mmCIF file of C-alpha atoms in Angstrom:
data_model
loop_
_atom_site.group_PDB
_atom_site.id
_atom_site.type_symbol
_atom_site.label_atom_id
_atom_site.label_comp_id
_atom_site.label_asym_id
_atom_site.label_seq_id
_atom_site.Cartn_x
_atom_site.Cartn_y
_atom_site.Cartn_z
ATOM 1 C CA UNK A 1 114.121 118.951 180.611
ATOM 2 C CA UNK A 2 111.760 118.260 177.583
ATOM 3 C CA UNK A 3 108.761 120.054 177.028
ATOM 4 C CA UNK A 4 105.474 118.318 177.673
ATOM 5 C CA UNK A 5 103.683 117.340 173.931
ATOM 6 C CA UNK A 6 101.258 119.351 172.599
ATOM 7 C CA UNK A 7 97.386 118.183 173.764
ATOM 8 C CA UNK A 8 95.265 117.525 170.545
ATOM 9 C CA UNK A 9 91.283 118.629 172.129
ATOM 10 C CA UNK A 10 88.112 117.069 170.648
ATOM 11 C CA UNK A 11 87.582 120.288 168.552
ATOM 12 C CA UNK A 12 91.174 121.517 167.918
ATOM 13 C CA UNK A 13 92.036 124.755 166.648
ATOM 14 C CA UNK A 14 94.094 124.774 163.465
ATOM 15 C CA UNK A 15 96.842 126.164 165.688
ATOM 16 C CA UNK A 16 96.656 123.285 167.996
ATOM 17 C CA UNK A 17 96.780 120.730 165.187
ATOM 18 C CA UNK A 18 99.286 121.813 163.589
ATOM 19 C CA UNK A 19 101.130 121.926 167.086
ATOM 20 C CA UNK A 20 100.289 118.458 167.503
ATOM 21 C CA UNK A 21 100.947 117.400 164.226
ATOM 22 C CA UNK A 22 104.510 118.690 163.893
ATOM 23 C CA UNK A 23 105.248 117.235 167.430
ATOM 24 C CA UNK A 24 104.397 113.699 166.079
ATOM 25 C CA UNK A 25 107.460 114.314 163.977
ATOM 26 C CA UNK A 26 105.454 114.393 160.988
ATOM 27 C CA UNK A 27 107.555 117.722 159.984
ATOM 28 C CA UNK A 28 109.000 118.818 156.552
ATOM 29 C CA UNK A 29 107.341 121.667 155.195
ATOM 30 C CA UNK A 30 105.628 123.800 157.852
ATOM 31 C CA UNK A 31 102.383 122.789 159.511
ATOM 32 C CA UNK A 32 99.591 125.958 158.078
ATOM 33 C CA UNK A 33 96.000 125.657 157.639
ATOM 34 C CA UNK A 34 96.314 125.370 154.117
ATOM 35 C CA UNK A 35 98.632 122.142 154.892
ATOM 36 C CA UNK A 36 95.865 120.837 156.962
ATOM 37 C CA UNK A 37 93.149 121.671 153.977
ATOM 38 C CA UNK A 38 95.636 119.972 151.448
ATOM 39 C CA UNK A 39 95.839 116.559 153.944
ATOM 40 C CA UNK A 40 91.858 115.764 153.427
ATOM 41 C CA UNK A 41 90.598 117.621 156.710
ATOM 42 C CA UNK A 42 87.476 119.432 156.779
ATOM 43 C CA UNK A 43 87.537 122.426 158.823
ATOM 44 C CA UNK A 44 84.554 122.991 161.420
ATOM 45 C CA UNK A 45 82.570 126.353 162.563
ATOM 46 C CA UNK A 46 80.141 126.528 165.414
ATOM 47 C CA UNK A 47 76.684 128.192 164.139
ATOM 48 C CA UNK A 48 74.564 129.194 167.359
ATOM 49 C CA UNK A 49 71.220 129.044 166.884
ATOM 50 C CA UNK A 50 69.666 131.686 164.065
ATOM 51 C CA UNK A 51 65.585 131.174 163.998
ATOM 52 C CA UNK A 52 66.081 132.355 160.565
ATOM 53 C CA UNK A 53 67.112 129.310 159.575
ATOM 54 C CA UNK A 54 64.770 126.853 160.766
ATOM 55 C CA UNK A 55 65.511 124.031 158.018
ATOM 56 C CA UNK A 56 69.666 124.539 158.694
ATOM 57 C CA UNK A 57 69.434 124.011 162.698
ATOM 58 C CA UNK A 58 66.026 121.730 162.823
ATOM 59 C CA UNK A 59 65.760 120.752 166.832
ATOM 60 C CA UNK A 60 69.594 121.564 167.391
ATOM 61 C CA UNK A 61 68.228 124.617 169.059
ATOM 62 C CA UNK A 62 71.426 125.692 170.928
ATOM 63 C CA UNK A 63 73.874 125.259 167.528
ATOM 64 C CA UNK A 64 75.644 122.734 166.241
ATOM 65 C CA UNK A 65 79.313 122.241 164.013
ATOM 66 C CA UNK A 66 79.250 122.953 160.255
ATOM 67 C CA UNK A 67 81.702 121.335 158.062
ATOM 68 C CA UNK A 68 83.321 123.518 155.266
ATOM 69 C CA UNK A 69 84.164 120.594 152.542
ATOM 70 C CA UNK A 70 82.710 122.623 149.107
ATOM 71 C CA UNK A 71 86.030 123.190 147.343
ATOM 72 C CA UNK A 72 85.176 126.761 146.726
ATOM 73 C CA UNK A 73 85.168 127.693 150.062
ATOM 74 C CA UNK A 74 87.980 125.325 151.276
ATOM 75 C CA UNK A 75 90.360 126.681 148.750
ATOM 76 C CA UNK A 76 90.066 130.009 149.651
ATOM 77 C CA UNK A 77 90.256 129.275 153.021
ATOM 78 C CA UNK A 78 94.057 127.397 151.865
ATOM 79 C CA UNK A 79 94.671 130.675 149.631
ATOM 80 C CA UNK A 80 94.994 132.750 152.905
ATOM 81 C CA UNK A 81 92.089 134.567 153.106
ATOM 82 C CA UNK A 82 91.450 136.598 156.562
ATOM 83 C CA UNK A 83 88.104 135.495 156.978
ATOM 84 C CA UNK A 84 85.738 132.058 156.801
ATOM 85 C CA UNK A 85 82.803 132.023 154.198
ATOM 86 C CA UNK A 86 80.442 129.363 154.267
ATOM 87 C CA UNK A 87 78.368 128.744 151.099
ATOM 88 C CA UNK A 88 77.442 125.428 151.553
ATOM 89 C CA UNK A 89 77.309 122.990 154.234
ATOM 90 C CA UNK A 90 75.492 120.336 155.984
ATOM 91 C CA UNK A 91 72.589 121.061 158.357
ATOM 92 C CA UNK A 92 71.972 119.751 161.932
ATOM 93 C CA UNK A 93 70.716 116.777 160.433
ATOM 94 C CA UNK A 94 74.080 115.413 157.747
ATOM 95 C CA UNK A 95 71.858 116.799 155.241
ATOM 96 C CA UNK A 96 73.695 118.859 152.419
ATOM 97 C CA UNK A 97 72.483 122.726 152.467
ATOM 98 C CA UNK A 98 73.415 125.619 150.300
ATOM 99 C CA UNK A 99 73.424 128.785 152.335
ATOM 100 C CA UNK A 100 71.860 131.563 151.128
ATOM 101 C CA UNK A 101 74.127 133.927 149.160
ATOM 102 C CA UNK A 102 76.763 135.741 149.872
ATOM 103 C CA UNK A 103 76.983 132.791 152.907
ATOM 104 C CA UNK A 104 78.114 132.698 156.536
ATOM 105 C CA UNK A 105 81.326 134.885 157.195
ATOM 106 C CA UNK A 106 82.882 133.465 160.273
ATOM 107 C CA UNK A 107 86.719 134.862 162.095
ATOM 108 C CA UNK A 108 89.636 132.482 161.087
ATOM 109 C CA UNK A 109 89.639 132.250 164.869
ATOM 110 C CA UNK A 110 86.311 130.236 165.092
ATOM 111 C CA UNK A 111 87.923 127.334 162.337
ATOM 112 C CA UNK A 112 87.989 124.008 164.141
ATOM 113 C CA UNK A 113 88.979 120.649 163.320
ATOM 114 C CA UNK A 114 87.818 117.418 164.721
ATOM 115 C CA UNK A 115 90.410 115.445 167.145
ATOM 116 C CA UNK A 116 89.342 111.830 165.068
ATOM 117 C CA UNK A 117 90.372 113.233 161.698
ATOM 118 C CA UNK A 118 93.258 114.392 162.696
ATOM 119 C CA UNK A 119 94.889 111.835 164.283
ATOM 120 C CA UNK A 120 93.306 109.672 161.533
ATOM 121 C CA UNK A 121 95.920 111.959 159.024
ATOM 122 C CA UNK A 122 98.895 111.419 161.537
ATOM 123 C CA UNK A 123 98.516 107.714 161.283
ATOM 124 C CA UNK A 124 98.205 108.137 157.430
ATOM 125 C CA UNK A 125 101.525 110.037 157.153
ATOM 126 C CA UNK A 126 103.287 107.181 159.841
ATOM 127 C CA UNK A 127 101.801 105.032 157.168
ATOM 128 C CA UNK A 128 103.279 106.405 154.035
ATOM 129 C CA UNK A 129 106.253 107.056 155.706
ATOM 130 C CA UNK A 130 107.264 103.692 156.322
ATOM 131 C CA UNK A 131 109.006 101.011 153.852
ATOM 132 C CA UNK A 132 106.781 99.734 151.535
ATOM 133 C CA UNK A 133 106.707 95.990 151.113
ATOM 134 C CA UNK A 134 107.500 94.582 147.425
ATOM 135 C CA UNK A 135 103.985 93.289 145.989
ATOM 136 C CA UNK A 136 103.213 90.443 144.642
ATOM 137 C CA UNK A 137 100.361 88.932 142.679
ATOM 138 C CA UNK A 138 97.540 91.289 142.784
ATOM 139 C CA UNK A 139 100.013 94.132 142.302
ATOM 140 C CA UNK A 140 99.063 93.544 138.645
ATOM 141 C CA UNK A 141 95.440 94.246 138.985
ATOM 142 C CA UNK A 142 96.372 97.427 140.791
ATOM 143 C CA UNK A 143 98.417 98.566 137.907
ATOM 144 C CA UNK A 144 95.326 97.843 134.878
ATOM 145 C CA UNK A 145 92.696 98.902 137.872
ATOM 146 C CA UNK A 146 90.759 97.865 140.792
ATOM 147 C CA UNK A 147 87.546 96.161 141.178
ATOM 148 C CA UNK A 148 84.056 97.209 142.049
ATOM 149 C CA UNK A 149 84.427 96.424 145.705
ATOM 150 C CA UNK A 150 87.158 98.750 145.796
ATOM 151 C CA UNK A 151 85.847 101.251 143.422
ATOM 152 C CA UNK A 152 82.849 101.501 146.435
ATOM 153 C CA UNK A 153 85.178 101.099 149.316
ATOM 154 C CA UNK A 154 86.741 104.769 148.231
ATOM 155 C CA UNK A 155 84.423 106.372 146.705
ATOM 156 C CA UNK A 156 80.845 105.285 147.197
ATOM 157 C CA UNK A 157 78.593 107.767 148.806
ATOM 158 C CA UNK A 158 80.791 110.444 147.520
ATOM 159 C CA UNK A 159 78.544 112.239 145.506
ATOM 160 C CA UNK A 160 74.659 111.920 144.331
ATOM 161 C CA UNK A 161 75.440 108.949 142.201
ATOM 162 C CA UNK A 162 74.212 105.722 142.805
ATOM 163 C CA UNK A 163 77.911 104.561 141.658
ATOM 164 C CA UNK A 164 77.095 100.744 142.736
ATOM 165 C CA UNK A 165 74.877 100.620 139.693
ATOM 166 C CA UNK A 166 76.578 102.988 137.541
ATOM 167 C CA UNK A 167 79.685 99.915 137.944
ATOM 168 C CA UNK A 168 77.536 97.108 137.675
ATOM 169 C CA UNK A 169 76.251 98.187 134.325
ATOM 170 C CA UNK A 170 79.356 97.618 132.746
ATOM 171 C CA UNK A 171 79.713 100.670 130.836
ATOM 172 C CA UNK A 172 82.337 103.808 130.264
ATOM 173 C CA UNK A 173 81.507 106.412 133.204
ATOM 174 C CA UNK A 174 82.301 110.392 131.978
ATOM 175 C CA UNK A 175 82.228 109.315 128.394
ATOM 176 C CA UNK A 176 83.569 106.121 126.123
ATOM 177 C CA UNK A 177 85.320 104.020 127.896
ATOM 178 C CA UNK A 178 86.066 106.904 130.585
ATOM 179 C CA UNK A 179 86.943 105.226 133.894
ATOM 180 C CA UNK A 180 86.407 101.049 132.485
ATOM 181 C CA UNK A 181 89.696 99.778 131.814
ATOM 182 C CA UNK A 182 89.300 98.816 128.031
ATOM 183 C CA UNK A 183 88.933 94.767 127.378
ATOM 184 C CA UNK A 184 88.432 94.273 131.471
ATOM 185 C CA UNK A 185 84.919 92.520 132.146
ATOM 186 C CA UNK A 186 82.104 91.763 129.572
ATOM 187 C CA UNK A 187 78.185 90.882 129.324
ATOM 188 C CA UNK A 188 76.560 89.145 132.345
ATOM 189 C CA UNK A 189 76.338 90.296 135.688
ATOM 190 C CA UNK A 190 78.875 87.853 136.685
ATOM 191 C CA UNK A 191 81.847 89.368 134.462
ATOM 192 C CA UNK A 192 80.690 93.071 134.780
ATOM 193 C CA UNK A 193 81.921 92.578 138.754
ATOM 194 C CA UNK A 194 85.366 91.618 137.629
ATOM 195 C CA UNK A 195 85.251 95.186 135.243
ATOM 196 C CA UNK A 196 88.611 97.039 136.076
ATOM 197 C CA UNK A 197 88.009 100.514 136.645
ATOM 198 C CA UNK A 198 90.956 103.060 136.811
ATOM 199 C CA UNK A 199 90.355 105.416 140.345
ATOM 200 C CA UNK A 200 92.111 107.707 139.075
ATOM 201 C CA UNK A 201 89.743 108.884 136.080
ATOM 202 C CA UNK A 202 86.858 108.157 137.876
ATOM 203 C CA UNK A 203 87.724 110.600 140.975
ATOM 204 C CA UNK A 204 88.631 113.402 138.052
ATOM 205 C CA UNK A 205 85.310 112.747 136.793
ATOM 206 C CA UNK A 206 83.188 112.745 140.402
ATOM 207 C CA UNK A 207 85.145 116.189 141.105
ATOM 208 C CA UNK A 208 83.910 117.222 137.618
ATOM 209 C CA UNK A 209 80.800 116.416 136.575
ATOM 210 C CA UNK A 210 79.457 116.280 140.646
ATOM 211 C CA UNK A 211 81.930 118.732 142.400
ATOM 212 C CA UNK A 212 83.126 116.166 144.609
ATOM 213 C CA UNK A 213 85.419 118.343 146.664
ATOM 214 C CA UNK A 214 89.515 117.541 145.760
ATOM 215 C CA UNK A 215 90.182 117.267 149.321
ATOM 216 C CA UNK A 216 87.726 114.372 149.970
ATOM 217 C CA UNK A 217 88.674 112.964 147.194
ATOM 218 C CA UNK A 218 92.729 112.915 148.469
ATOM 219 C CA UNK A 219 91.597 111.638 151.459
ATOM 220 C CA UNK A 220 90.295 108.701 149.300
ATOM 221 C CA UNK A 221 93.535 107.882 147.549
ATOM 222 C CA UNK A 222 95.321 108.293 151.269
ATOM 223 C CA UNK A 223 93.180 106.298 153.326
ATOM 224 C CA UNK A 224 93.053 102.972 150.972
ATOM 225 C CA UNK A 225 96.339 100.861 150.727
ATOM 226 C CA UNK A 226 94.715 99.489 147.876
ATOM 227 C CA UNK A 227 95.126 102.787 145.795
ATOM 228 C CA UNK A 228 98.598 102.994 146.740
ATOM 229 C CA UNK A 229 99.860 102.456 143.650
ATOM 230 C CA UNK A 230 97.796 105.357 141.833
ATOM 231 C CA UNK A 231 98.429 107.566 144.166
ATOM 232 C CA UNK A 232 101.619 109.457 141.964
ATOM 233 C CA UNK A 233 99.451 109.660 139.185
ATOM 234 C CA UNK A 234 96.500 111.136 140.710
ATOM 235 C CA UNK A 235 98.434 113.630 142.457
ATOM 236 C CA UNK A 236 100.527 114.613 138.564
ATOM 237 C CA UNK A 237 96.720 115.047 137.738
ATOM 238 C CA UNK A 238 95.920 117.446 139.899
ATOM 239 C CA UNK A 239 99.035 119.207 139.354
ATOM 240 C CA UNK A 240 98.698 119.056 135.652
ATOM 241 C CA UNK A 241 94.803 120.370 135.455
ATOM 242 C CA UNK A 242 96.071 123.158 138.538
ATOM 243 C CA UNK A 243 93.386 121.702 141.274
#
């Protein structure tokens, strides 16, 4: 007699995703928190009410869920540390807030992780896992880079950039040519759209120069089919710079 599976609940705890997880038969290496961290998921605290922080909870006067996506406090969380701190966040209202220092400390025991993104990383790994079809045609683009559409399909909204404008002016972001494929594009607003930008440089950059969290950024490159074909280099990248 088989066991029943694993229930996944609307706010799992990282025990019960990982449960889940490995009993979708998405195994290999062990299922851990820091595996979870390292997939793209952002981890979730409940903050009850605290009048002293009337601009964090706004009229969410019984609490609400915090997300922990700053890369500071998600990688420590992935390095094993025995307790949550929260140094920044986003309030009640989506709002991006930077606690006051040294943060929130929180029990590893309070760490949730919402049932959507979860199962939204278990169809990502079916995904991957399957045979990938030979391309054809546009395969080349994908090689030199993708397009401006695509570019803001991934990564628009990111980070405090107003990157639709930053791509339509036709110029090197993060320096010289930075993430504009060289010779792709030129003047006129009609051949700046067909610019060629390489994802792979510009998310290095948007983690850089606006702390655009790695994680978020991975779950970028693994939610787009379109950036399948970068998706080796940008993880020897992060590899090669230690992220």
């Amino acid at each position: 007699m088989t066991s029943p599976s694993p229930t996944l609940p609307f706010r799992a705890t990282p025990e019960q995703a990982c449960d889940w997880l490995a009993a979708q038969g998405h195994g290999g290496a062990p299922w851990t928190l820091a595996r979870l961290i390292d997939g793209g998921l952002t981890p979730y605290v409940w903050l009850d009410y605290d009048p002293a922080y009337p601009d964090l909870f706004g009229d969410a006067n019984g609490g609400y869920a915090a997300p922990i996506f700053f890369e500071d406090d998600t990688r420590r969380l992935a390095a094993g540390a025995d307790d949550v701190l929260i140094t920044m966040t986003k309030d009640a209202y989506k709002i991006v807030a930077t606690l006051p220092p040294p943060g929130f400390r929180r029990e590893l025991h309070e760490l949730r992780f919402l049932k959507k993104d979860v199962e939204q990383l278990a169809a990502r790994l079916k995904r991957e896992a399957a045979p990938q079809p030979v391309q054809t045609g546009g395969a080349t683009e994908s090689r030199d880079g993708v397009v401006r559409d695509a570019i803001l399909a991934a990564f628009d909204g990111l980070a405090r950039i107003d990157l639709a404008q930053a791509l339509d002016d036709g110029i090197g972001i993060f320096g010289d040519d930075g993430a504009r494929v060289k010779g792709s594009g030129g003047k006129g607003k009609k051949t700046r759209h067909n610019t060629l930008w390489n994802p792979v440089t510009l998310a290095l950059g948007l983690n850089e120069v606006y702390r655009v969290p790695v994680p978020r950024l991975k779950k970028a490159f693994a939610s787009h089919d379109f950036l399948s074909p970068w998706r080796a280099q940008w993880e020897l990248s992060l590899t090669l710079l230690n992220k």
